[in-house]
């Protein structure tokens, strides 16, 4: 596992030192800083460099929860507290773990960190599932399916139109069609295969994509498209 950058937010000195020891005992964790109050950590959280926040639910518990909810891109969160009553709220906010202080041991803490490791692995596997391989002669092109708007025929070639750039590959829509159907794409015309997730609107003759491009719908493909889109 890569290094996980950690901050601690805890208003009790002895509890802070204990958390620092627990963090130091796990090789994959790197402590960036310890803070007495949430407000002191706002700047480092805004930097985007924090992967894990370990915090105590402080005096006004509801304010702590509101602070977590206000984060636009929150890191992983482990709550370590004496206050049992906010557990349901914490899990609703998708904190990675909620540990009551009497139960806080090195073993219990490592169990919480392992949850983060498992989540990271799942996310990486999910990202790999989204990668489509396009064969082009003796080389292979790997593109994240979520970046593709559509693919159009160019004779014995196809052009892959993505959010960032276009790619021309030596293959045909017919050869790609079956594989792409399983990846969330649909053929709407003899010249076009479209990423279903990029469709913004469908009318009788055209599909509008999220990049505002409009593509014609071929009569042969209309019923299948309508079925997939629930029309």
XYZ file of C-alpha atoms in Angstrom:
231
model
C 0.000 0.000 0.000
C 1.259 3.530 -0.800
C 1.792 6.004 2.012
C -1.424 7.378 3.514
C -1.094 10.994 4.686
C -2.791 11.409 8.068
C -3.905 14.279 10.275
C -5.185 13.979 13.832
C -7.808 16.304 15.325
C -8.062 15.797 19.063
C -8.460 18.319 21.883
C -7.085 16.068 24.668
C -3.271 16.020 24.877
C -2.949 12.457 26.206
C -5.383 11.152 23.581
C -3.403 12.961 20.861
C -0.151 11.350 21.978
C -1.816 7.940 22.024
C -3.120 8.374 18.475
C 0.313 9.547 17.352
C 1.829 6.315 18.722
C -0.804 4.198 16.980
C -0.106 5.958 13.684
C 3.685 5.634 14.099
C 3.334 1.857 14.543
C 1.821 1.389 11.059
C 4.358 1.670 8.257
C 1.961 2.843 5.542
C 0.828 5.880 7.572
C 2.568 9.264 7.462
C 1.485 11.824 10.041
C 1.287 15.328 8.556
C 0.139 17.046 11.726
C -1.990 17.056 14.864
C -4.559 19.755 15.568
C -6.516 20.655 18.681
C -9.595 21.923 16.851
C -11.253 21.410 13.467
C -10.818 25.040 12.489
C -7.049 24.666 12.740
C -7.079 21.903 10.121
C -9.093 23.688 7.437
C -6.051 24.905 5.507
C -4.313 21.550 5.277
C -7.588 19.836 4.334
C -8.114 22.389 1.576
C -4.666 21.554 0.157
C -5.943 18.128 -0.941
C -2.888 16.335 0.435
C -4.677 14.590 3.323
C -5.763 10.976 2.742
C -7.005 10.173 6.251
C -8.440 12.308 9.048
C -8.623 10.817 12.549
C -10.797 12.964 14.750
C -12.607 13.137 18.020
C -16.246 14.280 18.104
C -15.619 17.415 20.121
C -17.793 19.294 22.592
C -20.475 20.251 20.057
C -20.851 16.933 18.277
C -23.352 18.197 15.733
C -20.873 20.899 14.644
C -18.249 18.211 13.972
C -20.697 16.298 11.805
C -21.682 19.462 9.929
C -18.002 20.148 9.301
C -17.519 16.661 7.832
C -20.604 17.119 5.676
C -19.317 20.472 4.388
C -16.126 18.964 2.923
C -16.432 18.875 -0.859
C -13.755 16.193 -1.272
C -13.340 14.565 2.149
C -10.462 12.215 2.945
C -11.056 8.870 4.615
C -12.341 9.543 8.139
C -11.932 7.539 11.342
C -13.813 8.904 14.338
C -12.334 8.094 17.768
C -14.560 9.344 20.570
C -16.231 8.714 23.905
C -19.566 9.777 22.400
C -21.541 6.731 21.310
C -24.650 8.690 20.309
C -23.243 10.017 17.023
C -22.287 6.623 15.590
C -25.314 6.362 13.271
C -24.714 9.894 11.966
C -21.050 9.090 11.373
C -21.765 6.025 9.276
C -24.415 7.928 7.335
C -21.583 10.293 6.364
C -19.626 7.200 5.229
C -16.791 7.458 7.738
C -14.489 4.479 7.380
C -14.818 3.529 11.072
C -16.239 4.772 14.382
C -14.180 3.678 17.394
C -15.197 4.255 20.989
C -12.140 5.240 23.038
C -12.398 2.387 25.567
C -12.112 -0.036 22.600
C -9.134 1.723 20.998
C -6.196 -0.676 20.840
C -3.448 -1.106 18.275
C -5.286 -4.161 16.933
C -8.582 -2.285 16.668
C -6.872 0.663 14.980
C -5.107 -1.606 12.468
C -8.473 -3.158 11.613
C -9.745 0.314 10.652
C -6.654 0.967 8.525
C -7.124 -2.386 6.781
C -10.613 -1.244 5.751
C -8.978 1.690 3.961
C -6.526 -0.661 2.236
C -9.359 -2.897 1.039
C -11.319 0.113 -0.212
C -8.305 1.389 -2.177
C -7.854 -2.039 -3.795
C -11.547 -2.148 -4.760
C -11.298 1.327 -6.289
C -8.224 0.340 -8.312
C -9.970 -2.808 -9.572
C -13.019 -0.734 -10.518
C -10.818 1.648 -12.478
C -9.176 -1.263 -14.279
C -12.629 -2.602 -15.223
C -13.312 0.729 -16.929
C -10.279 0.466 -19.202
C -10.954 -0.653 -22.790
C -8.159 -2.096 -24.899
C -8.170 -1.295 -28.610
C -5.856 -3.367 -30.801
C -4.115 -1.368 -33.523
C -1.817 -3.626 -35.505
C 1.062 -4.615 -33.243
C 0.244 -2.104 -30.530
C -2.576 -1.730 -28.014
C -4.343 1.470 -26.967
C -5.857 1.665 -23.459
C -8.642 4.201 -22.857
C -10.914 4.769 -19.848
C -14.449 4.059 -21.081
C -15.808 7.041 -19.148
C -13.704 9.391 -21.289
C -15.164 8.184 -24.599
C -18.076 10.083 -26.169
C -18.509 7.953 -29.258
C -16.682 5.992 -31.954
C -17.203 6.605 -35.647
C -16.414 4.515 -38.720
C -13.701 5.627 -41.137
C -13.632 2.809 -43.703
C -11.205 0.189 -42.381
C -10.479 2.430 -39.411
C -12.428 3.946 -36.545
C -11.980 7.250 -34.770
C -12.432 7.276 -30.992
C -13.673 10.665 -29.804
C -12.814 11.286 -26.151
C -12.903 14.181 -23.701
C -9.199 14.877 -24.193
C -8.172 13.816 -27.697
C -9.195 11.674 -30.662
C -7.572 8.373 -31.662
C -7.625 6.589 -35.006
C -7.361 2.801 -34.834
C -7.134 0.132 -37.534
C -10.353 -1.818 -36.868
C -14.075 -1.650 -37.707
C -17.250 -0.900 -35.773
C -18.444 -4.431 -36.512
C -15.350 -5.885 -34.830
C -15.790 -3.600 -31.803
C -19.544 -3.801 -31.411
C -19.894 -6.953 -29.279
C -17.115 -6.018 -26.851
C -18.360 -2.452 -26.491
C -21.974 -3.545 -25.881
C -20.723 -5.215 -22.702
C -18.992 -1.972 -21.653
C -22.063 0.286 -21.825
C -21.945 1.340 -25.477
C -24.704 1.107 -28.097
C -24.646 1.283 -31.866
C -27.042 3.977 -33.082
C -26.042 4.181 -36.754
C -23.974 2.260 -39.280
C -21.294 4.906 -38.661
C -21.541 5.442 -34.874
C -21.261 3.606 -31.567
C -22.103 5.814 -28.567
C -21.245 5.675 -24.877
C -24.661 5.362 -23.169
C -23.395 7.370 -20.164
C -22.607 10.299 -22.466
C -26.138 10.555 -23.889
C -27.906 13.739 -22.772
C -31.096 13.503 -24.854
C -32.770 11.336 -27.506
C -35.397 12.380 -30.025
C -36.906 10.667 -33.073
C -33.883 11.140 -35.308
C -30.906 12.230 -33.194
C -28.935 11.617 -30.029
C -27.512 14.627 -28.155
C -24.303 13.966 -26.248
C -23.026 15.723 -23.127
C -20.426 17.526 -25.264
C -23.406 19.038 -27.171
C -22.688 17.044 -30.340
C -25.725 15.625 -32.182
C -25.575 12.272 -34.002
C -28.143 10.752 -36.348
C -30.016 7.596 -35.347
C -30.233 4.911 -38.034
C -33.672 3.351 -38.472
C -32.158 -0.149 -38.124
C -30.784 0.691 -34.664
C -33.606 2.855 -33.260
C -35.624 0.177 -31.437
C -32.582 -1.235 -29.660
C -31.479 2.266 -28.603
C -34.968 3.109 -27.340
C -35.076 -0.164 -25.382
C -31.721 0.511 -23.712
C -32.740 4.091 -22.853
C -36.134 2.961 -21.510
C -38.135 4.809 -24.166
